[in-house]
PDB file of C-alpha atoms in Angstrom:
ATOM      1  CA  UNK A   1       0.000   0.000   0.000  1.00 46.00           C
ATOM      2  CA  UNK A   2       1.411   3.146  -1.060  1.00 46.00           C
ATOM      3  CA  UNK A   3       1.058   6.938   1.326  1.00 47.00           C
ATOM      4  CA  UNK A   4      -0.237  10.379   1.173  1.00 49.00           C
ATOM      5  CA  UNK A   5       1.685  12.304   3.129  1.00 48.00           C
ATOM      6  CA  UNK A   6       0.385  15.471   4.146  1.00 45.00           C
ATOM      7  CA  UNK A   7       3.830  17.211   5.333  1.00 43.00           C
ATOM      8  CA  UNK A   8       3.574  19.873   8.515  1.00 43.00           C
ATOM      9  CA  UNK A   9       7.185  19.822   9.968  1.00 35.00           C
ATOM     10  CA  UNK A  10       6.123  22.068  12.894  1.00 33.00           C
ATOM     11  CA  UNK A  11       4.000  22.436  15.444  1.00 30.00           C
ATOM     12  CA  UNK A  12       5.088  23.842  19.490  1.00 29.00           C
ATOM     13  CA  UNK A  13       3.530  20.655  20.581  1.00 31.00           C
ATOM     14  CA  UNK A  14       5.571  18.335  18.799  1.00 33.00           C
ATOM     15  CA  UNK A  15       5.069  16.452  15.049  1.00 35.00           C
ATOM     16  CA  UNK A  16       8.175  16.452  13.222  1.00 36.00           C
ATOM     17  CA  UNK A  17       7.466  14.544  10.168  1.00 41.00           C
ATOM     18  CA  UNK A  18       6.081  16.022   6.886  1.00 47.00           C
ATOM     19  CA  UNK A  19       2.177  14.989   6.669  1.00 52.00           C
ATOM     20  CA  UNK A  20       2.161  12.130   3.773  1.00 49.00           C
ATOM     21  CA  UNK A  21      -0.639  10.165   2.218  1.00 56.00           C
ATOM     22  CA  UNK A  22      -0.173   6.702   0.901  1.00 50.00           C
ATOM     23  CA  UNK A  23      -1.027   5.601  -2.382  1.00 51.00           C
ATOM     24  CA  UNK A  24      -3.199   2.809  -3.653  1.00 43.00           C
ATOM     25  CA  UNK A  25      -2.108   3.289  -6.632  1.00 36.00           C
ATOM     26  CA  UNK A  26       0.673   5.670  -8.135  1.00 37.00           C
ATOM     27  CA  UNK A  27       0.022   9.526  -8.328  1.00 35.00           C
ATOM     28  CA  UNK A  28       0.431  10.168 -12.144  1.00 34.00           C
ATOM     29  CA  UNK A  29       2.971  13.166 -12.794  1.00 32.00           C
ATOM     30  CA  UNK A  30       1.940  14.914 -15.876  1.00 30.00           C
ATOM     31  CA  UNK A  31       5.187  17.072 -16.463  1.00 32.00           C
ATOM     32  CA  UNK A  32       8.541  18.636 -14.921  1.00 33.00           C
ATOM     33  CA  UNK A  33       8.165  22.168 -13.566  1.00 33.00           C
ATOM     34  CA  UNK A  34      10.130  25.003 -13.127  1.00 34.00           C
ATOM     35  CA  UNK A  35      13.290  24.199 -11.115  1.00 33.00           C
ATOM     36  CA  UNK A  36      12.811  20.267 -11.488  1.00 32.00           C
ATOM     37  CA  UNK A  37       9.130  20.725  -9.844  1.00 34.00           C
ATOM     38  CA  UNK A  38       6.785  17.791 -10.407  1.00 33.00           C
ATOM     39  CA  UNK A  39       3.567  19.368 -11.245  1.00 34.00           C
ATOM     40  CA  UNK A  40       0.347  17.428 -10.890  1.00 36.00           C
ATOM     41  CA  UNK A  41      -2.590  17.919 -13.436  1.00 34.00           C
ATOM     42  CA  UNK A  42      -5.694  19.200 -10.970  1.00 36.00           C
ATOM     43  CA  UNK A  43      -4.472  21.035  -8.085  1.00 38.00           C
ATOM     44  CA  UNK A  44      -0.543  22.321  -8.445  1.00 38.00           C
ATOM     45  CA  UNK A  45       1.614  20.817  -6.040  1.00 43.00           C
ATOM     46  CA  UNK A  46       5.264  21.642  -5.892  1.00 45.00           C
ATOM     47  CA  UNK A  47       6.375  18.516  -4.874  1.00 47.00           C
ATOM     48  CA  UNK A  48       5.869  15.121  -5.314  1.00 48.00           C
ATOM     49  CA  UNK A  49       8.298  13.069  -2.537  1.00 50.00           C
ATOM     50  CA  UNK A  50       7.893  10.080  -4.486  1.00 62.00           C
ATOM     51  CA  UNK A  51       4.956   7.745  -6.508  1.00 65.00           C
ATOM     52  CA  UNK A  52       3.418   6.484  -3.623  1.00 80.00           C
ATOM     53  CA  UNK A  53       3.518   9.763  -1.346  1.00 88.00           C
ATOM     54  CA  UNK A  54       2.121  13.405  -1.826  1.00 93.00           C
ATOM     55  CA  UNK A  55       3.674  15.833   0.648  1.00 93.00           C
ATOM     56  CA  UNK A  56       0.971  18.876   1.205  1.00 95.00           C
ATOM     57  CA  UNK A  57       4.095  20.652   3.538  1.00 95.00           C
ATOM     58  CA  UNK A  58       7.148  20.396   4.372  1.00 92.00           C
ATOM     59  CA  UNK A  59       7.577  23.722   5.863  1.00 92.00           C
ATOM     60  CA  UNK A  60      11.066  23.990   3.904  1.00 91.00           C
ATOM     61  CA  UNK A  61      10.530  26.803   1.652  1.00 87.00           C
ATOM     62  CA  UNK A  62       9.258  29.089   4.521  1.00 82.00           C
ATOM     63  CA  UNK A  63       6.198  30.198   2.618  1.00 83.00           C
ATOM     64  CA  UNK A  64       2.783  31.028   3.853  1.00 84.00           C
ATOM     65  CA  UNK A  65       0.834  28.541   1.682  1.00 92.00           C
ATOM     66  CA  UNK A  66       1.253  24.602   1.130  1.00 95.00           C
ATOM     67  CA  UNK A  67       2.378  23.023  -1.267  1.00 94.00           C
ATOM     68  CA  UNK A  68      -1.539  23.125  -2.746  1.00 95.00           C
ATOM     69  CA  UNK A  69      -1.273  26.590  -2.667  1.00 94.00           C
ATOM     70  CA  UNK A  70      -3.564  26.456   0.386  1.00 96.00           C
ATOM     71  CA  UNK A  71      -3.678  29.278   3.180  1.00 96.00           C
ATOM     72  CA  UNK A  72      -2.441  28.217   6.403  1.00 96.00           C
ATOM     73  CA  UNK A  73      -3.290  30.111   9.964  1.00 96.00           C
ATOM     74  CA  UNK A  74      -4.394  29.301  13.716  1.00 97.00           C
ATOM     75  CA  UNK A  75      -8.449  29.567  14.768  1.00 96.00           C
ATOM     76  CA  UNK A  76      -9.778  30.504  18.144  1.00 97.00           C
ATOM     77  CA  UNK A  77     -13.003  30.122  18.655  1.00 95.00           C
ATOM     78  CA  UNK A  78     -12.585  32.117  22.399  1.00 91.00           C
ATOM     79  CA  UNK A  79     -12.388  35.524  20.899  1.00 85.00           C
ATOM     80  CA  UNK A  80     -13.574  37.138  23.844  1.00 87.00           C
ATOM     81  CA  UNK A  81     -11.222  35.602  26.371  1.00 93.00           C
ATOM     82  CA  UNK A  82      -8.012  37.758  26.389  1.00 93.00           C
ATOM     83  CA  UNK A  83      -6.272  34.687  28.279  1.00 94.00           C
ATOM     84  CA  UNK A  84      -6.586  32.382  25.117  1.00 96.00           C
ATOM     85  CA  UNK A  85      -4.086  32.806  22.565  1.00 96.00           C
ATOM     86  CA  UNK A  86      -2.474  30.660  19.947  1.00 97.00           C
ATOM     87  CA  UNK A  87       0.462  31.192  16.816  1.00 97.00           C
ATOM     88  CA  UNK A  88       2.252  29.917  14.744  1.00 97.00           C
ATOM     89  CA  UNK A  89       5.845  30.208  13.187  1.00 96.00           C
ATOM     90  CA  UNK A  90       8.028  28.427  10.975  1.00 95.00           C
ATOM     91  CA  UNK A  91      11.359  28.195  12.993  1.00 95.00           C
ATOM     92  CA  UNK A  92      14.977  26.461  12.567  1.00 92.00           C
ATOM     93  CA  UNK A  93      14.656  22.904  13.806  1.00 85.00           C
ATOM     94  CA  UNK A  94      16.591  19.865  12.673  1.00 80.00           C
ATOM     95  CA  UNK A  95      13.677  17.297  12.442  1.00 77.00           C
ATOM     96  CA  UNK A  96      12.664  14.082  10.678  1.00 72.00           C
ATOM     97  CA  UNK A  97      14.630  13.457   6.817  1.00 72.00           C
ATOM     98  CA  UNK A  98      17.320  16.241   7.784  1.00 80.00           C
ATOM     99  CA  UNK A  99      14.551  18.957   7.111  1.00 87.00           C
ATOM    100  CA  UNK A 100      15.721  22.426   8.689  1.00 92.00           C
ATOM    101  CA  UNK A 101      12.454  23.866   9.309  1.00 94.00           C
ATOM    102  CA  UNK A 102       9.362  22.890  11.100  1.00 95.00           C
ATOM    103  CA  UNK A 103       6.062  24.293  11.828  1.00 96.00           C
ATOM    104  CA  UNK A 104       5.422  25.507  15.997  1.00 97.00           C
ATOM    105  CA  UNK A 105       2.262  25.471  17.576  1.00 98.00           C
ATOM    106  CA  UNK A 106       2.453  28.097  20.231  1.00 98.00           C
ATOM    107  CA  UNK A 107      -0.859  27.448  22.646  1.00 98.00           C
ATOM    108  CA  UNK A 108      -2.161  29.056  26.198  1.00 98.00           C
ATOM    109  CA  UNK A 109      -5.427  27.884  27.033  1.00 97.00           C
ATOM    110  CA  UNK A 110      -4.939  28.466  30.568  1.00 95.00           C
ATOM    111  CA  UNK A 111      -8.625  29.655  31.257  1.00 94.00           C
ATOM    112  CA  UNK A 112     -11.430  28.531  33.789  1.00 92.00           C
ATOM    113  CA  UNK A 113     -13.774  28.213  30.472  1.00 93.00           C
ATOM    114  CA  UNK A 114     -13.921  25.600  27.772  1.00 94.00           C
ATOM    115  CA  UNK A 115     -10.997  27.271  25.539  1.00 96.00           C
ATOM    116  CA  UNK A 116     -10.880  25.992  21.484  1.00 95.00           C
ATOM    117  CA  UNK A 117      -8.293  27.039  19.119  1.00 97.00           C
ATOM    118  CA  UNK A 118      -5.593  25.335  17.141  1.00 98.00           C
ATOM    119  CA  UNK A 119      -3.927  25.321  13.433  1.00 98.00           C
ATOM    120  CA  UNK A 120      -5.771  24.986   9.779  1.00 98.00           C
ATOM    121  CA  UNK A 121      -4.244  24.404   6.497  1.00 98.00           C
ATOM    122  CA  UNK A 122      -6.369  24.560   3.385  1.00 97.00           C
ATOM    123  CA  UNK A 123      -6.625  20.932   1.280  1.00 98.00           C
ATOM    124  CA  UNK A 124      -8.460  22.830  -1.669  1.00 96.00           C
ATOM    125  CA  UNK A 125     -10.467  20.029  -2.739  1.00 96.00           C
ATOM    126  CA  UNK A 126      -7.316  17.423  -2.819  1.00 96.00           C
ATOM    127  CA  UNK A 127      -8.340  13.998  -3.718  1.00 95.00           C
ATOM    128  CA  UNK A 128      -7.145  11.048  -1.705  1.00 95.00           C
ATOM    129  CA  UNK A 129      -8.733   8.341  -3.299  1.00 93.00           C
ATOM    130  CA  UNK A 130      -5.227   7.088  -4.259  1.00 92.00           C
ATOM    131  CA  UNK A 131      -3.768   7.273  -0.342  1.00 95.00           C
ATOM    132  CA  UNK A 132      -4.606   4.897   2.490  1.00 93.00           C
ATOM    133  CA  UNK A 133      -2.978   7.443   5.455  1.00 96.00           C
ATOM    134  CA  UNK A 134      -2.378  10.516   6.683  1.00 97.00           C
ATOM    135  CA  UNK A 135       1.782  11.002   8.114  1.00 96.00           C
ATOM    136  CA  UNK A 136       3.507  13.259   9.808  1.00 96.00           C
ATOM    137  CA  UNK A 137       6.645  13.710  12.515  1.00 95.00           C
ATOM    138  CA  UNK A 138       5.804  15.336  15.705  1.00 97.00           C
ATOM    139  CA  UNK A 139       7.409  16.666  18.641  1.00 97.00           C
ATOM    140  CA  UNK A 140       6.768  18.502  21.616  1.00 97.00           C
ATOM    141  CA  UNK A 141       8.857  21.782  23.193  1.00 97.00           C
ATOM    142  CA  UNK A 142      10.559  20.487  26.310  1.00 96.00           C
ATOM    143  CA  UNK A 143      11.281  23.796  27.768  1.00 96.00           C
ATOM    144  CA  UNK A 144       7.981  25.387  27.064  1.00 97.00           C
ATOM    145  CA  UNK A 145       5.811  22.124  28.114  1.00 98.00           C
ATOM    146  CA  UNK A 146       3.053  20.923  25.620  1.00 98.00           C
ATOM    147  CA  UNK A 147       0.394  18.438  25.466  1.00 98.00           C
ATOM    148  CA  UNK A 148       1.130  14.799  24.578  1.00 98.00           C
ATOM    149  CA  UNK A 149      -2.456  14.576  23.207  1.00 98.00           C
ATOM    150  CA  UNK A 150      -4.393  16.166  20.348  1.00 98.00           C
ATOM    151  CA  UNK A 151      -6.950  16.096  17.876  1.00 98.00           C
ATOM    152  CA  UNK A 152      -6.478  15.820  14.195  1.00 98.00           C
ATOM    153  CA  UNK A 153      -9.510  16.250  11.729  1.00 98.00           C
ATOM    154  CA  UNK A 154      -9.814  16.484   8.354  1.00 98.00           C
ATOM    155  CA  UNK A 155     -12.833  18.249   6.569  1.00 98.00           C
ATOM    156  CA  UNK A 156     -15.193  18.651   3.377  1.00 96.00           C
ATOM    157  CA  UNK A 157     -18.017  19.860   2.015  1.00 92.00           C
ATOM    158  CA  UNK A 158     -20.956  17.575   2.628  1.00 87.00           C
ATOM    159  CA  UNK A 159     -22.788  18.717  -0.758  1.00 82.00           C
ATOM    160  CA  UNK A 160     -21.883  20.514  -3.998  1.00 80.00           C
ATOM    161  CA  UNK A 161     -23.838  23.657  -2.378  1.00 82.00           C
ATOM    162  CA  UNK A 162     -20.436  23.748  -0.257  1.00 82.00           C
ATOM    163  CA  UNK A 163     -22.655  25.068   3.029  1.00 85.00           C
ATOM    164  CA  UNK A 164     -22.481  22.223   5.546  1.00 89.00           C
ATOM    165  CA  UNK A 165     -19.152  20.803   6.419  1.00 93.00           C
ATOM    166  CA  UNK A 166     -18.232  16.818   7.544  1.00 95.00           C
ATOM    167  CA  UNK A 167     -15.161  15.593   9.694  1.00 96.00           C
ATOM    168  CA  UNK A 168     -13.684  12.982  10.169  1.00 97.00           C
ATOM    169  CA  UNK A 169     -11.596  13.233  13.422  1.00 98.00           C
ATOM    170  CA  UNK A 170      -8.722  11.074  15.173  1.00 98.00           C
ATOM    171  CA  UNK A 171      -6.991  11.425  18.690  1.00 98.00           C
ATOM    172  CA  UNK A 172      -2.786  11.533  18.710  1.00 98.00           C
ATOM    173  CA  UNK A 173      -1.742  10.502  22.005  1.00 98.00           C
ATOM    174  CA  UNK A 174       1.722   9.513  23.694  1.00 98.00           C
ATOM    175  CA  UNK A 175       3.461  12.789  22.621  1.00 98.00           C
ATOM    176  CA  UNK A 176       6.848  13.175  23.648  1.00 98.00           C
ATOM    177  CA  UNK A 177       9.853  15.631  23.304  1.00 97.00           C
ATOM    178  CA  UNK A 178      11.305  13.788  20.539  1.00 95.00           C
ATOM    179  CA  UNK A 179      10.461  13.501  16.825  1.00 95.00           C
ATOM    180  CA  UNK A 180       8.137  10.819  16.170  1.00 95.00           C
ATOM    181  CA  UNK A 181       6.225   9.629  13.330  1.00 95.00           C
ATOM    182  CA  UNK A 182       2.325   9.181  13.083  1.00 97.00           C
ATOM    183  CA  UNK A 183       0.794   7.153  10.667  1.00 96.00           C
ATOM    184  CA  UNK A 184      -3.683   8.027  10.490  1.00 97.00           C
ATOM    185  CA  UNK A 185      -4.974   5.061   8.458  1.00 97.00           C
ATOM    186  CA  UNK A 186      -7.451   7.332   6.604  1.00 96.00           C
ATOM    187  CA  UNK A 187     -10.553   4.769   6.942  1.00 94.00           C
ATOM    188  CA  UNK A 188     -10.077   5.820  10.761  1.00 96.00           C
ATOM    189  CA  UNK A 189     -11.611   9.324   9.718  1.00 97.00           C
ATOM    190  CA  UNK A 190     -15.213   7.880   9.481  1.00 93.00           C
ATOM    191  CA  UNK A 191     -16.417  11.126  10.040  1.00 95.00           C
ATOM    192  CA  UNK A 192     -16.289  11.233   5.849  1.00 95.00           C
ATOM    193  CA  UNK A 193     -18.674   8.658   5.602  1.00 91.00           C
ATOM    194  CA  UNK A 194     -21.787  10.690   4.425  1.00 90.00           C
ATOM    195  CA  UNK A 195     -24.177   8.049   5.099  1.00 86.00           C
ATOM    196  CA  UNK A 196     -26.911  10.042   3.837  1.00 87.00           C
ATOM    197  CA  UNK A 197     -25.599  10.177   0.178  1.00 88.00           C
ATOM    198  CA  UNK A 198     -26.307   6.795  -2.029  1.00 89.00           C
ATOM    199  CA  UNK A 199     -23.010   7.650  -3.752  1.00 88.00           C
ATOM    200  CA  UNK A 200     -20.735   6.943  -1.012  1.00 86.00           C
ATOM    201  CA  UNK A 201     -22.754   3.508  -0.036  1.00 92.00           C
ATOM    202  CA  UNK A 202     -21.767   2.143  -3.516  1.00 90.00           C
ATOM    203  CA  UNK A 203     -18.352   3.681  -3.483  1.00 91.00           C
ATOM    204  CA  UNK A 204     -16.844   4.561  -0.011  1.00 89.00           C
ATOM    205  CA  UNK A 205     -13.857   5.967  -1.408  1.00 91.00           C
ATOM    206  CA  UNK A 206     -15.696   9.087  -2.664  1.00 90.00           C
ATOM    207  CA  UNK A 207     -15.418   9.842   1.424  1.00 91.00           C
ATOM    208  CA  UNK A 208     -11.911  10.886   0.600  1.00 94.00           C
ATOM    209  CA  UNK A 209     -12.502  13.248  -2.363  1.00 94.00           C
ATOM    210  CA  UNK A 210     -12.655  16.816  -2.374  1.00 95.00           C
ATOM    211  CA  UNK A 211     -10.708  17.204   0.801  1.00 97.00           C
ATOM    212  CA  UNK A 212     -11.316  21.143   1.973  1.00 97.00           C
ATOM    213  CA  UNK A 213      -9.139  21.240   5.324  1.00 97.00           C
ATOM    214  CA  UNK A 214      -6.692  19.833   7.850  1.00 98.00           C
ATOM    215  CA  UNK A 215      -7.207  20.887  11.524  1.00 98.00           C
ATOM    216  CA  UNK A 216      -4.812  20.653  14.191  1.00 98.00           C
ATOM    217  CA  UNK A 217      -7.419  20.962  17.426  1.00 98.00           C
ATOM    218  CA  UNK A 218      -5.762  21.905  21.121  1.00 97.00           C
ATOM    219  CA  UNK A 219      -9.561  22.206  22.148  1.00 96.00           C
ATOM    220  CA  UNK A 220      -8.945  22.731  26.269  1.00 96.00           C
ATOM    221  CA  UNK A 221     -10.909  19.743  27.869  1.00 95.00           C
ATOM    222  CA  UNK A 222      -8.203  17.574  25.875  1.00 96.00           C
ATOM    223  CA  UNK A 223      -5.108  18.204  25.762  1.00 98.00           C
ATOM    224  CA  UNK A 224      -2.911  17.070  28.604  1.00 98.00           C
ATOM    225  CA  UNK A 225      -1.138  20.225  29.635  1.00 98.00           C
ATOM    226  CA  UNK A 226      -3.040  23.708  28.622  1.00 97.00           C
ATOM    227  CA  UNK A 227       0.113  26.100  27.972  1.00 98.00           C
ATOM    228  CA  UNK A 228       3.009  24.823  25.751  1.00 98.00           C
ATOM    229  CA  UNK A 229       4.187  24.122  22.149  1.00 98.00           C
ATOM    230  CA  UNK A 230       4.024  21.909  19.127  1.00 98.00           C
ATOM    231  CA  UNK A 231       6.569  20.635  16.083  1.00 97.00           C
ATOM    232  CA  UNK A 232       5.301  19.597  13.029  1.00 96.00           C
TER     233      UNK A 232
END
């Protein structure tokens, strides 16, 4: 079975590998780009790690968007709460595949009150019909603390009127102050499954078209410690 790999090398909490899907089949590359690019025919990537893995970011390049030329920012949905904050950064860090950069999740969420915020990158309708999982390397800071547990949720459109959004969701746990690698099988995000469309009954793997977002949730009543930092 071949990977996706969605690549975030940096989070303050800790996930140091670059997020990669794998492939049930090969991705097809359609032509060399500028620069020895691989560019794919539907949404432009900038790199291709391999047939069997699609990096979305590795963080590398420094740049604000993906490598599907998605935006990329934190969300807080405790606006009001002064005491909830949460950034991010791309900083210097020698992490997984001698990559120089990763991605830091800087989180406080040190209030009485349910606190959610967290990290979004846009998908922009990817489709990961040819990947069985979701990949990435993860680490947390050990001088600023961090959780060792999180959630990670990908999203879509439920319906072509692109109104109501689906997730499918899966809990990280065991986080520790070293780079690791996760592996998400991506039937585990069941949350796709729109069991009210006949389409996806006779084809399941429709669930894992038109992918519009990946969330990195610190949502309060979760995570293990509620002030610290992530590595992706």
């Amino acid at each position: 079975m071949k990977k996706l790999t969605l690549l975030l090398l940096a989070i303050a909490l800790a996930i140091g590998v670059p997020l990669i899907c794998t492939a049930e089949r090969p991705v097809k590359v359609y032509k060399v780009g500028p620069q020895g690019s691989l560019v794919l025919q539907g949404p432009q990537a900038k790199k291709v790690q391999s047939d069997t893995e699609f990096m979305i970011d590795d963080f590398e390049d420094e740049a604000p968007k993906n490598y599907l030329e998605g935006e990329s920012g934190t969300w807080n949905l405790t606006p009001d709460n002064p005491g909830v904050s949460v950034a991010n950064e791309i900083v210097e860090s020698l992490g997984a595949r001698g990559s120089k950069y990763a991605l830091k999740i800087s989180y406080d969420l040190e209030v009485s009150e349910i606190a959610k915020a967290g990290y979004w990158t846009k998908l922009r309708d990817f489709d990961a019909t040819a990947y069985d999982h979701l990949a990435f390397e993860v680490r947390g800071d050990g001088k600023e603390g961090f959780t060792d547990v999180f959630l990670v949720e990908l999203k879509k459109y439920k319906n072509e009127e692109r109104i109501d959004k689906i997730k499918g969701t899966y809990i990280v746990r065991n986080v520790t102050d070293q780079w690791q690698t996760v592996q998400i099988p991506l039937n585990l995000f069941t949350g796709l499954f729109d069991q009210t469309n006949p389409k996806i009954w006779e084809n399941p793997m429709l669930a894992r078209k038109d992918l519009d977002e990946l969330v990195i949730n610190l949502e309060s009543r979760r995570v293990s410690k509620k002030m610290g930092a992530l590595y992706f």
